[in-house]
Amino acid sequence: MVLEGGALRGLYSAGIQDVMMAARIDVDGLVGVSAGAAFGCNMKSCQMGRPLRYNKRFAHDWRYCSLRSLIKTGDLFGAKFAYHTVPNELDIFDNDAFEKNPMAFWVVCTDVETGEPVYQRLDRGGDWAYDWIRASASMPLCSKVVHIDGRKLLDGGVADSIPLRFMQQQGFERNVVVLTQPLGYVKQKNRFLPLMRLSGLRKFPKFIEAVARRHEMYNEELEWVQKEEASGRAFVFRPDAPLPIGHTCHDVNTMQYVYELGRQQALQRLPQLRAFLS
């Protein structure tokens, strides 16, 4: 299973995941990018509904996601609160179930020094895993560079937004791909690139180059997904229209609506999904 990012557009993906879990459809491996990693880990820990639940619960808590958090901590999504306090104390992540589940689980990050993707397999939970997930979801200009295991990391979507080829290289011949943009979407060049060149990120020229090329990489990966879908080697979920939610959202009704879009589409296509996987 391949889960692209898209910040809170990932609630659409979470709805699909929950339908699959309820239907007892297990996958052998999952790779998540950014929100795909942050929400996809709950499939390995078998916690249906958790991403929607905590996003709605903390929608108005400045420590979770806010301009105040960005100004005070350097992270739009609070590094300590969102990635440690929440899973350890307030909406507990089931590390035991995560570690017992044989599903292989990878997160994708971007090494800011090389501009290359880093694929980290997470077999154990806890704060180390949470930091890798945080690194995968740390958007440029909205997050501090994450230092972990001797690397300097940011948003995995910069270097590999839809890692279908990565999963195929691991030997997975049939892949379920969940996109968060509709058919026909074409990514444009990052309009914040000039600002990045003036920010602290200018210390990492290879990362800036990766950001400058991201739209080309993303659109090429979309073409590959469509080719694999047409050949029958990939089963693709994508919203029928642009999802009515931004990278951040404090409206719990909008969150619920986007989640339900994913759920309803997965329920409608469940017979085809079962046929594909069998």
Coordinates of C-alpha atoms in Angstrom, one line a residue:
M1 CA 0.0 0.0 0.0
V2 CA 1.3 3.4 -1.0
L3 CA 0.0 6.5 0.8
E4 CA 0.9 10.0 -0.5
G5 CA 0.8 13.0 1.7
G6 CA -1.2 16.2 1.5
A7 CA -1.5 17.3 5.1
L8 CA -5.1 17.1 6.2
R9 CA -6.1 15.8 2.8
G10 CA -4.8 12.6 4.3
L11 CA -8.1 12.2 6.2
Y12 CA -9.5 11.0 2.9
S13 CA -6.9 8.3 3.0
A14 CA -7.7 7.5 6.7
G15 CA -11.3 6.8 5.7
I16 CA -10.1 4.3 3.1
Q17 CA -7.7 2.7 5.7
D18 CA -10.5 2.3 8.2
V19 CA -12.8 0.5 5.7
M20 CA -10.0 -1.9 4.8
M21 CA -9.3 -2.6 8.5
A22 CA -13.0 -3.1 9.2
A23 CA -13.2 -5.5 6.2
R24 CA -10.1 -7.4 7.6
I25 CA -8.1 -6.6 4.5
D26 CA -4.5 -6.8 5.5
V27 CA -1.5 -5.6 3.4
D28 CA 2.0 -7.1 3.6
G29 CA 3.7 -3.7 3.3
L30 CA 2.9 0.0 3.5
V31 CA 4.9 3.1 2.7
G32 CA 3.7 6.5 3.8
V33 CA 4.8 10.0 2.9
S34 CA 4.2 12.9 5.2
A35 CA 0.5 12.7 6.3
G36 CA 0.5 9.2 4.7
A37 CA 3.1 8.2 7.3
A38 CA 1.4 10.0 10.2
F39 CA -1.9 8.4 9.4
G40 CA -0.8 5.2 7.9
C41 CA 1.0 4.0 11.0
N42 CA -2.4 3.5 12.6
M43 CA -3.0 0.7 10.1
K44 CA 0.0 -1.2 11.4
S45 CA -1.2 -0.5 15.0
C46 CA -4.7 -1.5 14.0
Q47 CA -6.3 1.6 15.5
M48 CA -9.4 2.5 13.4
G49 CA -10.6 6.0 13.6
R50 CA -7.6 7.4 15.5
P51 CA -6.4 10.0 12.9
L52 CA -9.8 11.6 12.6
R53 CA -10.4 11.4 16.4
Y54 CA -7.3 13.2 17.5
N55 CA -7.4 15.8 14.7
K56 CA -10.9 16.8 15.6
R57 CA -10.1 16.7 19.4
F58 CA -7.1 19.0 19.1
A59 CA -8.4 21.2 16.2
H60 CA -8.5 24.3 18.4
D61 CA -5.5 23.5 20.6
W62 CA -2.7 26.0 19.7
R63 CA -0.1 23.4 20.8
Y64 CA -1.2 21.0 18.1
C65 CA -1.3 23.2 15.0
S66 CA -1.3 27.0 14.9
L67 CA 0.6 30.1 13.8
R68 CA 1.3 30.6 17.5
S69 CA 3.0 27.2 17.6
L70 CA 5.1 28.1 14.5
I71 CA 6.2 31.4 16.1
K72 CA 6.9 29.9 19.6
T73 CA 8.4 26.6 18.5
G74 CA 9.4 26.8 14.9
D75 CA 6.9 24.1 14.0
L76 CA 3.4 24.7 12.7
F77 CA 2.4 21.2 14.0
G78 CA 3.9 21.2 17.5
A79 CA 6.8 18.8 17.5
K80 CA 6.5 17.9 21.2
F81 CA 2.8 18.1 21.6
A82 CA 1.6 16.6 18.3
Y83 CA 4.2 13.9 18.0
H84 CA 5.0 12.9 21.7
T85 CA 2.4 14.2 24.1
V86 CA -0.6 13.1 22.0
P87 CA 0.6 9.5 21.2
N88 CA 2.1 9.0 24.7
E89 CA -0.5 10.5 26.9
L90 CA -3.7 11.9 25.3
D91 CA -4.6 9.5 22.4
I92 CA -2.3 6.7 23.1
F93 CA -0.7 5.0 20.1
D94 CA -0.6 1.2 20.5
N95 CA 3.1 0.4 20.2
D96 CA 2.6 -3.2 21.2
A97 CA 0.2 -3.9 18.4
F98 CA 2.4 -1.9 16.0
E99 CA 5.4 -4.1 16.8
K100 CA 3.5 -7.4 16.7
N101 CA 1.9 -6.7 13.3
P102 CA 4.1 -8.4 10.7
M103 CA 3.3 -5.6 8.1
A104 CA 6.5 -4.0 6.8
F105 CA 6.1 -0.2 7.3
W106 CA 8.3 2.5 5.8
V107 CA 8.3 6.3 6.0
V108 CA 9.9 8.5 3.4
C109 CA 11.9 11.6 4.4
T110 CA 14.1 14.0 2.4
D111 CA 17.7 14.4 3.4
V112 CA 18.3 18.2 3.3
E113 CA 22.0 17.8 2.7
T114 CA 21.7 15.6 -0.3
G115 CA 18.2 16.3 -1.6
E116 CA 17.7 12.5 -1.8
P117 CA 14.8 10.4 -0.4
V118 CA 15.4 8.3 2.7
Y119 CA 13.3 5.2 3.2
Q120 CA 13.2 4.2 6.9
R121 CA 11.6 1.0 7.9
L122 CA 9.9 1.2 11.3
D123 CA 9.6 -2.1 13.2
R124 CA 9.5 -0.7 16.7
G125 CA 7.3 2.1 18.0
G126 CA 7.9 4.8 20.6
D127 CA 9.5 8.2 20.4
W128 CA 12.2 7.1 17.9
A129 CA 9.4 6.1 15.5
Y130 CA 7.4 9.2 16.2
D131 CA 10.4 11.4 15.3
W132 CA 10.9 9.6 12.0
I133 CA 7.2 10.1 11.2
R134 CA 7.5 13.8 12.2
A135 CA 10.5 14.2 9.9
S136 CA 8.4 12.7 7.0
A137 CA 5.7 15.2 7.7
S138 CA 7.8 18.3 8.4
M139 CA 6.9 20.8 5.7
P140 CA 9.6 23.3 4.5
L141 CA 9.2 26.8 6.0
C142 CA 6.6 25.4 8.5
S143 CA 9.0 23.1 10.3
K144 CA 12.5 22.9 11.8
V145 CA 14.9 20.5 10.2
V146 CA 14.6 17.2 12.1
H147 CA 17.9 15.7 13.3
I148 CA 17.7 11.9 13.8
D149 CA 20.2 9.0 13.4
G150 CA 22.8 11.4 12.1
R151 CA 20.6 12.8 9.4
K152 CA 19.0 16.2 8.8
L153 CA 15.5 15.6 7.4
L154 CA 12.3 17.2 6.2
D155 CA 9.2 16.4 4.2
G156 CA 9.5 13.1 2.3
G157 CA 7.2 14.4 -0.4
V158 CA 10.0 16.7 -1.7
A159 CA 12.1 13.8 -2.9
D160 CA 9.5 11.0 -3.5
S161 CA 5.9 12.0 -3.3
I162 CA 4.3 8.7 -4.5
P163 CA 6.8 5.9 -3.8
L164 CA 5.1 3.2 -5.9
R165 CA 8.4 2.3 -7.6
F166 CA 10.0 1.9 -4.2
M167 CA 7.5 -0.7 -3.2
Q168 CA 7.8 -2.5 -6.5
Q169 CA 11.6 -2.6 -5.9
Q170 CA 10.9 -4.3 -2.6
G171 CA 9.1 -7.1 -4.4
F172 CA 5.5 -6.0 -4.0
E173 CA 3.8 -6.9 -7.3
R174 CA 0.3 -5.7 -6.5
N175 CA -0.1 -2.3 -4.8
V176 CA -3.0 -0.2 -3.5
V177 CA -2.1 3.4 -4.1
V178 CA -4.1 6.2 -2.4
L179 CA -3.8 9.6 -3.9
T180 CA -5.2 12.8 -2.4
Q181 CA -5.6 14.7 -5.7
P182 CA -8.2 13.9 -8.4
L183 CA -7.5 12.5 -11.9
G184 CA -6.1 15.1 -14.1
Y185 CA -4.3 17.1 -11.4
V186 CA -1.0 18.6 -12.5
K187 CA 1.4 19.9 -9.9
Q188 CA 2.9 23.4 -10.5
K189 CA 6.2 24.8 -9.5
N190 CA 6.4 25.7 -5.8
R191 CA 5.5 29.3 -5.4
F192 CA 7.4 29.6 -2.2
L193 CA 10.7 28.6 -3.8
P194 CA 12.0 32.2 -3.8
L195 CA 11.2 32.5 -0.1
M196 CA 13.0 29.2 0.6
R197 CA 16.1 30.6 -1.2
L198 CA 16.1 33.5 1.3
S199 CA 15.4 31.4 4.4
G200 CA 17.6 29.2 6.5
L201 CA 17.1 26.5 3.9
R202 CA 19.6 28.3 1.6
K203 CA 22.3 26.4 3.6
F204 CA 21.0 23.2 1.8
P205 CA 21.3 23.9 -1.9
K206 CA 20.6 20.3 -2.9
F207 CA 17.4 20.4 -1.0
I208 CA 16.4 23.7 -2.7
E209 CA 17.2 22.0 -6.0
A210 CA 14.9 19.1 -5.1
V211 CA 12.1 21.5 -4.2
A212 CA 12.6 23.3 -7.6
R213 CA 12.2 19.9 -9.4
R214 CA 9.4 18.5 -7.2
H215 CA 6.6 19.3 -9.6
E216 CA 8.4 17.5 -12.4
M217 CA 9.1 14.5 -10.2
Y218 CA 5.5 14.4 -8.9
N219 CA 3.9 14.6 -12.4
E220 CA 6.2 11.9 -13.7
E221 CA 5.2 9.7 -10.7
L222 CA 1.5 10.3 -11.5
E223 CA 2.1 9.1 -15.0
W224 CA 3.7 5.9 -13.7
V225 CA 0.8 5.3 -11.3
Q226 CA -1.7 5.6 -14.2
K227 CA 0.4 3.3 -16.3
E228 CA 0.5 0.7 -13.6
E229 CA -3.2 1.1 -12.9
A230 CA -3.9 0.5 -16.6
S231 CA -1.8 -2.6 -16.6
G232 CA -3.6 -4.1 -13.6
R233 CA -0.6 -3.9 -11.3
A234 CA -1.9 -1.1 -9.2
F235 CA -5.3 -0.4 -7.6
V236 CA -5.7 3.4 -7.2
F237 CA -8.0 5.4 -5.0
R238 CA -8.3 9.1 -5.8
P239 CA -10.9 11.7 -4.9
D240 CA -13.5 12.5 -7.6
A241 CA -12.8 16.2 -7.2
P242 CA -10.4 18.4 -5.3
L243 CA -10.8 17.8 -1.6
P244 CA -12.3 20.9 0.2
I245 CA -9.6 21.1 2.9
G246 CA -6.3 22.9 3.1
H247 CA -3.0 21.9 4.6
T248 CA -4.4 23.1 7.9
C249 CA -8.0 23.1 9.1
H250 CA -9.8 23.8 12.3
D251 CA -13.3 23.0 11.2
V252 CA -14.2 19.5 12.6
N253 CA -17.1 19.2 10.2
T254 CA -14.8 19.6 7.2
M255 CA -12.5 17.0 8.6
Q256 CA -15.4 14.6 9.1
Y257 CA -16.6 15.3 5.5
V258 CA -13.3 14.6 3.9
Y259 CA -12.9 11.4 6.0
E260 CA -16.4 10.2 4.9
L261 CA -15.5 10.8 1.2
G262 CA -12.7 8.3 1.6
R263 CA -14.9 5.9 3.5
Q264 CA -17.8 6.0 1.0
Q265 CA -15.5 5.5 -2.0
A266 CA -13.8 2.5 -0.3
L267 CA -17.1 0.9 0.6
Q268 CA -18.3 1.3 -3.0
R269 CA -15.2 -0.2 -4.4
L270 CA -14.6 -2.9 -1.9
P271 CA -15.6 -5.8 -4.2
Q272 CA -13.2 -4.6 -6.9
L273 CA -10.5 -4.2 -4.2
R274 CA -11.0 -7.7 -3.0
A275 CA -10.9 -9.1 -6.5
F276 CA -7.6 -7.2 -7.2
L277 CA -5.9 -8.5 -4.0
S278 CA -7.1 -12.1 -4.6

